[in-house]
C-alpha cells in the first residue's frame, strides 16, 4: 500500500464548528495569542489559561468529526494513511483514523509541570488550580505553547520523508516548524493542498484543491484513484 501522509490544520475542523485561528472571526481575533497560548502567559496567569483550554475542550466535546475526517479514515482501506496534525482536538481519532501524530499537543490530555513524561487522559474536561500529578505538582494542558519546543517534530519529519503522497489540509502554513514539513516531502512525490483560501506563494509542484475539507478530500480521493495500488 502506498503511504499517504496528511498534514492537517485548523481548517480541517472548521466544518465541525471549531474555530480556526487566523480566519475572519478566528480565535486570534478575539484573544491575544501571547496572553492565552504562551509559556509566559502560563507563568503569569495559569487560571486564565486553564479556563481558555477548558472552554476549547468543552467545545471540542460538543463537536463531531466532519466528512473530511471521515473520508480520511475511510482512505485507510486503500492507503497507509499517516496523519500529522497541528490540531489539538481528537476529531481525527473519533473519525476512526488510527495513526495521528499531534505536533501541538492534545486537549484531551494533561501533564505534570514537574515531570513532562507524566501525561494523563483527562476524565473531567474542566482543569483547575489544585489538580496535581502523582508527584504533587500542578497539572497543565498537554499543549505546545508558543515559546515551547515542538517535541514531536523529528518524528513528523521522518514520517514526511517516507511519504509516497502528501496532502496538506486546512493550514495557513504560518507557524513553524510545522509549516516547514512540506519541504521534507520527497522531491518526486505528488503533493496536494486542500484549502478554500489557499496560502499565497506555494511551490509550483503543489496541486491545489480550492475547496473546504469535506468536499476537498472527496476530490482528492478521485484524483488518487489512478495512483492507489
Ligand atoms: N476547510 C479547509 N480549510 C479551511 C476551512 C475549511 N472548511 N476553513 C478555513 N480553512 C483554512 C483557512 O483558509 C486557513 O488557510 O484553514 C487555514 C487555517 O489557518 P490557521 O487559522 O492559521 O490555522 P493553522 O494553520 O492550523 O494554525 C497553525 O497556529 O495558533 C497556532 O497552534 C496553533 O496549530 C495552530 C497553528
XYZ file of N, CA and C in Angstrom, residues 31 48-61 107 125-126:
54
model
N -8.673 36.764 21.018
C -7.718 36.684 22.136
C -6.331 37.098 21.636
N -6.157 31.743 33.921
C -6.720 32.195 32.641
C -6.521 31.112 31.576
N -5.299 30.542 31.552
C -5.031 29.516 30.537
C -5.856 28.276 30.795
N -6.038 27.886 32.067
C -6.866 26.696 32.343
C -8.297 26.947 31.861
N -8.819 28.169 32.091
C -10.191 28.485 31.639
C -10.266 28.477 30.116
N -9.258 29.048 29.464
C -9.243 29.131 27.987
C -9.298 27.734 27.378
N -8.466 26.822 27.935
C -8.436 25.467 27.370
C -9.629 24.634 27.836
N -10.178 24.954 29.023
C -11.427 24.270 29.429
C -12.523 24.571 28.412
N -12.641 25.862 28.042
C -13.677 26.258 27.067
C -13.482 25.522 25.744
N -12.214 25.458 25.276
C -11.960 24.810 23.991
C -12.213 23.301 24.084
N -11.918 22.730 25.260
C -12.110 21.283 25.446
C -13.600 20.971 25.430
N -14.403 21.803 26.113
C -15.853 21.574 26.164
C -16.461 21.737 24.776
N -15.945 22.747 24.025
C -16.453 22.932 22.654
C -16.089 21.730 21.785
N -14.882 21.206 21.973
C -14.436 20.037 21.197
C -15.351 18.839 21.477
N -15.704 18.683 22.755
C -16.518 17.514 23.122
C -17.919 17.604 22.538
N -5.920 18.348 23.488
C -6.828 18.905 24.501
C -7.302 17.841 25.488
N -13.406 17.418 31.971
C -12.936 18.391 30.972
C -12.504 19.730 31.573
N -12.895 19.955 32.858
C -12.545 21.254 33.459
C -11.332 21.082 34.378
